[in-house]
Amino acid sequence: DVKVTQSSRYLVKRTGEKVFLECVQDMDHENMFWYRQDPGLGLRLIYFSYDVKMKEKGDIPEGYSVSREKKERFSLILESASTNQTSMYLCASRTGLYNEQFFGPGTRLTVL
Amino acid sequence: QKEVEQDPGPLSVPEGAIVSLNCTYSNSAFQYFMWYRQYSRKGPELLMYTYSSGNKEDGRFTAQVDKSSKYISLFIRDSQPSDSATYLCAMSAYRDFGNEKLTFGTGTRLTIIP
């Protein structure tokens, strides 16, 4: 089974803090994704990566950056957290062959 | 207009009933369709995947695609309280294009009443 893990289930940070969210997958998948999920807005793509050190902006990249130094690990960085970044953050991965994505358990981030 | 429309619910049905969940889409390029189930405070899990018009069955679940009407459905037979979750549809134009993204519906919250 595909396993996607995220470093924290719940996180509380202060406005202005730098926040790191980590995602690890164990299936040697080429592609990895970061989404945020908000009530009424559904899943919105922040960034994705189709190879090590490669990244592309999704639909809402502002205020975020990403890092992919190793194939299995994809990090989302909030350079200076703001209250409107309070959300559920979901990481996903998939092979380069098929478009079914497999999700991690999510990190619920609260920015005070 | 959103590319994918999904009624957010909430939808409440008694245990044992047949549940019908639906999505409509506007992009005629979409060829591949998925249904995800998301329990509260968890990540979505892939439930069903289909790419052709017609029905695909897996246990109590049936995915139906009508490309001419741009309409997809998920049916749950003999619904159980454990089916209570949010159901998300997702779709894409290609299956094997490396940079292909999925377009998600906003999800329908379903509650099965014992």
PDB file of C-alpha atoms in Angstrom:
ATOM      1  CA  ASP A   1       0.000   0.000   0.000  1.00  0.00           C
ATOM      2  CA  VAL A   2       1.058   3.542  -0.691  1.00  0.00           C
ATOM      3  CA  LYS A   3       1.961   5.383   2.440  1.00  0.00           C
ATOM      4  CA  VAL A   4       2.137   9.149   2.638  1.00  0.00           C
ATOM      5  CA  THR A   5       3.012  10.607   6.021  1.00  0.00           C
ATOM      6  CA  GLN A   6       2.980  14.177   7.245  1.00  0.00           C
ATOM      7  CA  SER A   7       5.139  15.423  10.073  1.00  0.00           C
ATOM      8  CA  SER A   8       2.386  16.824  12.288  1.00  0.00           C
ATOM      9  CA  ARG A   9      -1.363  16.271  12.655  1.00  0.00           C
ATOM     10  CA  TYR A  10      -1.971  19.539  14.489  1.00  0.00           C
ATOM     11  CA  LEU A  11       0.176  22.660  14.601  1.00  0.00           C
ATOM     12  CA  VAL A  12      -0.323  26.058  16.257  1.00  0.00           C
ATOM     13  CA  LYS A  13       1.923  28.946  15.236  1.00  0.00           C
ATOM     14  CA  ARG A  14       2.091  32.696  15.737  1.00  0.00           C
ATOM     15  CA  THR A  15       1.718  35.319  13.030  1.00  0.00           C
ATOM     16  CA  GLY A  16       5.068  36.011  11.389  1.00  0.00           C
ATOM     17  CA  GLU A  17       6.644  32.667  12.266  1.00  0.00           C
ATOM     18  CA  LYS A  18       8.318  30.549   9.603  1.00  0.00           C
ATOM     19  CA  VAL A  19       6.512  27.229   9.345  1.00  0.00           C
ATOM     20  CA  PHE A  20       7.738  23.970   7.839  1.00  0.00           C
ATOM     21  CA  LEU A  21       5.351  21.189   6.867  1.00  0.00           C
ATOM     22  CA  GLU A  22       6.985  17.935   5.861  1.00  0.00           C
ATOM     23  CA  CYS A  23       5.656  15.111   3.708  1.00  0.00           C
ATOM     24  CA  VAL A  24       7.253  11.737   3.047  1.00  0.00           C
ATOM     25  CA  GLN A  25       6.093   8.980   0.689  1.00  0.00           C
ATOM     26  CA  ASP A  26       7.481   5.475   0.558  1.00  0.00           C
ATOM     27  CA  MET A  27       6.417   4.343  -2.930  1.00  0.00           C
ATOM     28  CA  ASP A  28       9.136   5.945  -5.045  1.00  0.00           C
ATOM     29  CA  HIS A  29       6.554   8.257  -6.646  1.00  0.00           C
ATOM     30  CA  GLU A  30       7.838  10.922  -9.006  1.00  0.00           C
ATOM     31  CA  ASN A  31       5.102  13.483  -8.417  1.00  0.00           C
ATOM     32  CA  MET A  32       4.152  15.160  -5.141  1.00  0.00           C
ATOM     33  CA  PHE A  33       1.570  17.822  -4.335  1.00  0.00           C
ATOM     34  CA  TRP A  34       0.593  20.255  -1.608  1.00  0.00           C
ATOM     35  CA  TYR A  35      -3.033  21.318  -1.193  1.00  0.00           C
ATOM     36  CA  ARG A  36      -4.957  23.326   1.322  1.00  0.00           C
ATOM     37  CA  GLN A  37      -8.555  22.460   2.121  1.00  0.00           C
ATOM     38  CA  ASP A  38     -11.056  24.999   3.410  1.00  0.00           C
ATOM     39  CA  PRO A  39     -14.821  24.673   3.971  1.00  0.00           C
ATOM     40  CA  GLY A  40     -16.777  25.629   0.880  1.00  0.00           C
ATOM     41  CA  LEU A  41     -13.616  26.009  -1.208  1.00  0.00           C
ATOM     42  CA  GLY A  42     -12.569  22.383  -1.469  1.00  0.00           C
ATOM     43  CA  LEU A  43      -9.023  21.355  -2.299  1.00  0.00           C
ATOM     44  CA  ARG A  44      -6.784  24.025  -3.791  1.00  0.00           C
ATOM     45  CA  LEU A  45      -3.393  23.209  -5.225  1.00  0.00           C
ATOM     46  CA  ILE A  46      -0.528  25.238  -3.773  1.00  0.00           C
ATOM     47  CA  TYR A  47       2.547  23.693  -5.421  1.00  0.00           C
ATOM     48  CA  PHE A  48       3.552  20.458  -7.040  1.00  0.00           C
ATOM     49  CA  SER A  49       6.782  18.747  -7.963  1.00  0.00           C
ATOM     50  CA  TYR A  50       7.292  16.244 -10.751  1.00  0.00           C
ATOM     51  CA  ASP A  51      10.927  15.473  -9.961  1.00  0.00           C
ATOM     52  CA  VAL A  52      13.644  16.129  -7.425  1.00  0.00           C
ATOM     53  CA  LYS A  53      14.485  19.835  -7.262  1.00  0.00           C
ATOM     54  CA  MET A  54      11.672  20.568  -9.723  1.00  0.00           C
ATOM     55  CA  LYS A  55       8.601  22.523  -8.684  1.00  0.00           C
ATOM     56  CA  GLU A  56       5.677  24.275 -10.269  1.00  0.00           C
ATOM     57  CA  LYS A  57       3.182  26.739  -8.900  1.00  0.00           C
ATOM     58  CA  GLY A  58      -0.350  25.596  -8.413  1.00  0.00           C
ATOM     59  CA  ASP A  59      -3.427  27.767  -8.169  1.00  0.00           C
ATOM     60  CA  ILE A  60      -2.604  29.587  -4.911  1.00  0.00           C
ATOM     61  CA  PRO A  61       1.209  29.746  -4.414  1.00  0.00           C
ATOM     62  CA  GLU A  62       1.348  33.213  -2.815  1.00  0.00           C
ATOM     63  CA  GLY A  63       2.846  33.160   0.663  1.00  0.00           C
ATOM     64  CA  TYR A  64       4.245  29.647   0.231  1.00  0.00           C
ATOM     65  CA  SER A  65       7.401  28.010  -1.047  1.00  0.00           C
ATOM     66  CA  VAL A  66       8.451  24.371  -1.390  1.00  0.00           C
ATOM     67  CA  SER A  67      11.555  22.248  -1.303  1.00  0.00           C
ATOM     68  CA  ARG A  68      12.242  18.830  -2.763  1.00  0.00           C
ATOM     69  CA  GLU A  69      15.808  17.759  -2.145  1.00  0.00           C
ATOM     70  CA  LYS A  70      15.040  14.020  -2.133  1.00  0.00           C
ATOM     71  CA  LYS A  71      12.514  12.055  -4.126  1.00  0.00           C
ATOM     72  CA  GLU A  72      10.585  10.839  -1.112  1.00  0.00           C
ATOM     73  CA  ARG A  73      10.316  14.167   0.710  1.00  0.00           C
ATOM     74  CA  PHE A  74       8.395  17.332  -0.200  1.00  0.00           C
ATOM     75  CA  SER A  75       8.315  20.271   2.183  1.00  0.00           C
ATOM     76  CA  LEU A  76       5.924  23.212   2.268  1.00  0.00           C
ATOM     77  CA  ILE A  77       7.244  26.428   3.789  1.00  0.00           C
ATOM     78  CA  LEU A  78       5.231  29.371   5.044  1.00  0.00           C
ATOM     79  CA  GLU A  79       7.814  32.146   5.053  1.00  0.00           C
ATOM     80  CA  SER A  80       5.848  34.405   7.401  1.00  0.00           C
ATOM     81  CA  ALA A  81       2.662  32.791   8.651  1.00  0.00           C
ATOM     82  CA  SER A  82      -0.540  34.830   8.582  1.00  0.00           C
ATOM     83  CA  THR A  83      -3.966  34.139  10.058  1.00  0.00           C
ATOM     84  CA  ASN A  84      -5.466  33.550   6.600  1.00  0.00           C
ATOM     85  CA  GLN A  85      -3.161  30.561   6.249  1.00  0.00           C
ATOM     86  CA  THR A  86      -5.059  28.747   8.980  1.00  0.00           C
ATOM     87  CA  SER A  87      -6.224  25.645   7.148  1.00  0.00           C
ATOM     88  CA  MET A  88      -5.969  21.908   6.636  1.00  0.00           C
ATOM     89  CA  TYR A  89      -2.864  21.108   4.566  1.00  0.00           C
ATOM     90  CA  LEU A  90      -2.785  17.904   2.561  1.00  0.00           C
ATOM     91  CA  CYS A  91       0.155  16.288   0.811  1.00  0.00           C
ATOM     92  CA  ALA A  92      -0.326  13.796  -2.031  1.00  0.00           C
ATOM     93  CA  SER A  93       1.861  11.704  -4.292  1.00  0.00           C
ATOM     94  CA  ARG A  94       1.443   9.673  -7.432  1.00  0.00           C
ATOM     95  CA  THR A  95       3.525   7.796  -9.966  1.00  0.00           C
ATOM     96  CA  GLY A  96       4.559   9.517 -13.167  1.00  0.00           C
ATOM     97  CA  LEU A  97       2.469   7.034 -15.073  1.00  0.00           C
ATOM     98  CA  TYR A  98      -1.056   7.405 -13.729  1.00  0.00           C
ATOM     99  CA  ASN A  99      -2.943  10.349 -12.303  1.00  0.00           C
ATOM    100  CA  GLU A 100      -4.508   8.761  -9.210  1.00  0.00           C
ATOM    101  CA  GLN A 101      -3.177  10.667  -6.220  1.00  0.00           C
ATOM    102  CA  PHE A 102      -2.639   9.239  -2.742  1.00  0.00           C
ATOM    103  CA  PHE A 103      -3.032  11.546   0.213  1.00  0.00           C
ATOM    104  CA  GLY A 104      -1.446  11.872   3.612  1.00  0.00           C
ATOM    105  CA  PRO A 105      -3.510  12.325   6.793  1.00  0.00           C
ATOM    106  CA  GLY A 106      -3.278  16.111   6.716  1.00  0.00           C
ATOM    107  CA  THR A 107      -1.906  18.803   9.025  1.00  0.00           C
ATOM    108  CA  ARG A 108      -4.384  21.147  10.645  1.00  0.00           C
ATOM    109  CA  LEU A 109      -2.500  24.429  11.017  1.00  0.00           C
ATOM    110  CA  THR A 110      -3.781  27.256  13.191  1.00  0.00           C
ATOM    111  CA  VAL A 111      -2.048  30.635  12.977  1.00  0.00           C
ATOM    112  CA  LEU A 112      -2.809  32.949  15.894  1.00  0.00           C
TER     113      LEU A 112
ATOM    114  CA  GLN B   1     -18.437  28.948 -13.386  1.00  0.00           C
ATOM    115  CA  LYS B   2     -16.456  26.211 -11.680  1.00  0.00           C
ATOM    116  CA  GLU B   3     -15.159  23.393 -13.885  1.00  0.00           C
ATOM    117  CA  VAL B   4     -16.596  20.833 -11.456  1.00  0.00           C
ATOM    118  CA  GLU B   5     -19.789  21.328  -9.476  1.00  0.00           C
ATOM    119  CA  GLN B   6     -20.741  19.160  -6.512  1.00  0.00           C
ATOM    120  CA  ASP B   7     -23.622  19.662  -4.106  1.00  0.00           C
ATOM    121  CA  PRO B   8     -22.041  20.172  -0.658  1.00  0.00           C
ATOM    122  CA  GLY B   9     -24.995  18.658   1.203  1.00  0.00           C
ATOM    123  CA  PRO B  10     -25.195  17.767   3.996  1.00  0.00           C
ATOM    124  CA  LEU B  11     -27.005  14.611   2.986  1.00  0.00           C
ATOM    125  CA  SER B  12     -28.558  12.389   5.675  1.00  0.00           C
ATOM    126  CA  VAL B  13     -30.063   8.994   4.879  1.00  0.00           C
ATOM    127  CA  PRO B  14     -31.168   6.036   7.017  1.00  0.00           C
ATOM    128  CA  GLU B  15     -28.983   2.963   7.286  1.00  0.00           C
ATOM    129  CA  GLY B  16     -29.601   0.498   4.473  1.00  0.00           C
ATOM    130  CA  ALA B  17     -30.735   3.115   1.946  1.00  0.00           C
ATOM    131  CA  ILE B  18     -29.185   3.620  -1.478  1.00  0.00           C
ATOM    132  CA  VAL B  19     -27.139   6.803  -1.653  1.00  0.00           C
ATOM    133  CA  SER B  20     -26.572   8.776  -4.836  1.00  0.00           C
ATOM    134  CA  LEU B  21     -23.757  11.334  -5.007  1.00  0.00           C
ATOM    135  CA  ASN B  22     -23.247  13.450  -8.121  1.00  0.00           C
ATOM    136  CA  CYS B  23     -20.885  15.811  -9.895  1.00  0.00           C
ATOM    137  CA  THR B  24     -21.282  17.785 -13.086  1.00  0.00           C
ATOM    138  CA  TYR B  25     -18.437  19.217 -15.114  1.00  0.00           C
ATOM    139  CA  SER B  26     -18.035  21.677 -17.939  1.00  0.00           C
ATOM    140  CA  ASN B  27     -14.691  20.687 -19.465  1.00  0.00           C
ATOM    141  CA  SER B  28     -15.363  18.168 -22.229  1.00  0.00           C
ATOM    142  CA  ALA B  29     -11.665  17.196 -22.202  1.00  0.00           C
ATOM    143  CA  PHE B  30     -12.073  15.376 -18.896  1.00  0.00           C
ATOM    144  CA  GLN B  31     -11.741  11.658 -19.518  1.00  0.00           C
ATOM    145  CA  TYR B  32     -10.695  10.178 -16.180  1.00  0.00           C
ATOM    146  CA  PHE B  33     -12.826  10.267 -13.075  1.00  0.00           C
ATOM    147  CA  MET B  34     -12.192   9.416  -9.453  1.00  0.00           C
ATOM    148  CA  TRP B  35     -14.122   9.320  -6.221  1.00  0.00           C
ATOM    149  CA  TYR B  36     -12.395   9.942  -2.900  1.00  0.00           C
ATOM    150  CA  ARG B  37     -13.781   9.360   0.583  1.00  0.00           C
ATOM    151  CA  GLN B  38     -12.615  11.603   3.413  1.00  0.00           C
ATOM    152  CA  TYR B  39     -13.392  10.856   7.029  1.00  0.00           C
ATOM    153  CA  SER B  40     -13.438  13.747   9.473  1.00  0.00           C
ATOM    154  CA  ARG B  41      -9.951  15.098  10.217  1.00  0.00           C
ATOM    155  CA  LYS B  42      -8.322  12.605   7.835  1.00  0.00           C
ATOM    156  CA  GLY B  43      -6.872  12.775   4.329  1.00  0.00           C
ATOM    157  CA  PRO B  44      -8.913  11.701   1.281  1.00  0.00           C
ATOM    158  CA  GLU B  45      -8.603   8.053   0.260  1.00  0.00           C
ATOM    159  CA  LEU B  46      -9.127   6.841  -3.284  1.00  0.00           C
ATOM    160  CA  LEU B  47     -12.380   4.903  -3.526  1.00  0.00           C
ATOM    161  CA  MET B  48     -12.982   4.355  -7.224  1.00  0.00           C
ATOM    162  CA  TYR B  49     -11.415   5.190 -10.562  1.00  0.00           C
ATOM    163  CA  THR B  50     -13.052   5.023 -13.987  1.00  0.00           C
ATOM    164  CA  TYR B  51     -12.383   6.338 -17.472  1.00  0.00           C
ATOM    165  CA  SER B  52     -15.204   5.080 -19.651  1.00  0.00           C
ATOM    166  CA  SER B  53     -18.862   5.927 -19.888  1.00  0.00           C
ATOM    167  CA  GLY B  54     -21.080   3.427 -18.130  1.00  0.00           C
ATOM    168  CA  ASN B  55     -20.931   1.713 -14.758  1.00  0.00           C
ATOM    169  CA  LYS B  56     -18.083   0.306 -12.696  1.00  0.00           C
ATOM    170  CA  GLU B  57     -18.898  -1.741  -9.629  1.00  0.00           C
ATOM    171  CA  ASP B  58     -16.797  -2.500  -6.558  1.00  0.00           C
ATOM    172  CA  GLY B  59     -18.656  -4.183  -3.731  1.00  0.00           C
ATOM    173  CA  ARG B  60     -21.397  -1.868  -2.499  1.00  0.00           C
ATOM    174  CA  PHE B  61     -20.086   1.016  -4.612  1.00  0.00           C
ATOM    175  CA  THR B  62     -20.952   1.793  -8.237  1.00  0.00           C
ATOM    176  CA  ALA B  63     -19.394   4.631 -10.216  1.00  0.00           C
ATOM    177  CA  GLN B  64     -21.352   5.860 -13.208  1.00  0.00           C
ATOM    178  CA  VAL B  65     -20.126   8.170 -15.950  1.00  0.00           C
ATOM    179  CA  ASP B  66     -22.220   9.886 -18.611  1.00  0.00           C
ATOM    180  CA  LYS B  67     -19.809  11.853 -20.785  1.00  0.00           C
ATOM    181  CA  SER B  68     -22.541  13.082 -23.118  1.00  0.00           C
ATOM    182  CA  SER B  69     -24.223  14.841 -20.186  1.00  0.00           C
ATOM    183  CA  LYS B  70     -20.959  15.623 -18.384  1.00  0.00           C
ATOM    184  CA  TYR B  71     -22.302  13.973 -15.273  1.00  0.00           C
ATOM    185  CA  ILE B  72     -20.821  11.409 -12.899  1.00  0.00           C
ATOM    186  CA  SER B  73     -22.395   9.592  -9.980  1.00  0.00           C
ATOM    187  CA  LEU B  74     -21.390   7.375  -7.087  1.00  0.00           C
ATOM    188  CA  PHE B  75     -24.003   4.973  -5.736  1.00  0.00           C
ATOM    189  CA  ILE B  76     -23.668   3.288  -2.354  1.00  0.00           C
ATOM    190  CA  ARG B  77     -25.919   0.272  -1.756  1.00  0.00           C
ATOM    191  CA  ASP B  78     -26.923  -0.956   1.698  1.00  0.00           C
ATOM    192  CA  SER B  79     -25.400   2.140   3.278  1.00  0.00           C
ATOM    193  CA  GLN B  80     -23.714   1.734   6.660  1.00  0.00           C
ATOM    194  CA  PRO B  81     -22.914   4.233   9.426  1.00  0.00           C
ATOM    195  CA  SER B  82     -19.237   3.679   8.539  1.00  0.00           C
ATOM    196  CA  ASP B  83     -19.980   5.268   5.135  1.00  0.00           C
ATOM    197  CA  SER B  84     -20.520   8.603   6.877  1.00  0.00           C
ATOM    198  CA  ALA B  85     -17.846  10.852   5.380  1.00  0.00           C
ATOM    199  CA  THR B  86     -17.274  13.573   2.816  1.00  0.00           C
ATOM    200  CA  TYR B  87     -17.119  12.302  -0.762  1.00  0.00           C
ATOM    201  CA  LEU B  88     -15.025  14.180  -3.315  1.00  0.00           C
ATOM    202  CA  CYS B  89     -15.134  13.720  -7.064  1.00  0.00           C
ATOM    203  CA  ALA B  90     -11.983  14.404  -9.075  1.00  0.00           C
ATOM    204  CA  MET B  91     -11.232  14.361 -12.778  1.00  0.00           C
ATOM    205  CA  SER B  92      -8.544  14.983 -15.379  1.00  0.00           C
ATOM    206  CA  ALA B  93      -8.036  15.031 -19.112  1.00  0.00           C
ATOM    207  CA  TYR B  94      -5.141  12.603 -19.294  1.00  0.00           C
ATOM    208  CA  ARG B  95      -4.000   9.582 -17.368  1.00  0.00           C
ATOM    209  CA  ASP B  96      -0.336   9.381 -18.154  1.00  0.00           C
ATOM    210  CA  PHE B  97       0.752  12.941 -18.674  1.00  0.00           C
ATOM    211  CA  GLY B  98       3.395  13.660 -16.072  1.00  0.00           C
ATOM    212  CA  ASN B  99       2.298  17.137 -15.090  1.00  0.00           C
ATOM    213  CA  GLU B 100      -1.404  16.478 -15.189  1.00  0.00           C
ATOM    214  CA  LYS B 101      -3.343  17.941 -12.274  1.00  0.00           C
ATOM    215  CA  LEU B 102      -6.630  16.767 -10.848  1.00  0.00           C
ATOM    216  CA  THR B 103      -9.664  19.038 -10.645  1.00  0.00           C
ATOM    217  CA  PHE B 104     -11.692  18.349  -7.508  1.00  0.00           C
ATOM    218  CA  GLY B 105     -15.287  18.974  -6.558  1.00  0.00           C
ATOM    219  CA  THR B 106     -15.827  20.658  -3.184  1.00  0.00           C
ATOM    220  CA  GLY B 107     -17.204  17.467  -1.641  1.00  0.00           C
ATOM    221  CA  THR B 108     -20.569  16.214  -0.345  1.00  0.00           C
ATOM    222  CA  ARG B 109     -20.902  15.510   3.362  1.00  0.00           C
ATOM    223  CA  LEU B 110     -22.867  12.289   3.926  1.00  0.00           C
ATOM    224  CA  THR B 111     -24.319  11.011   7.204  1.00  0.00           C
ATOM    225  CA  ILE B 112     -25.862   7.544   7.525  1.00  0.00           C
ATOM    226  CA  ILE B 113     -28.354   7.443  10.385  1.00  0.00           C
ATOM    227  CA  PRO B 114     -28.472   4.106  12.293  1.00  0.00           C
TER     228      PRO B 114
END
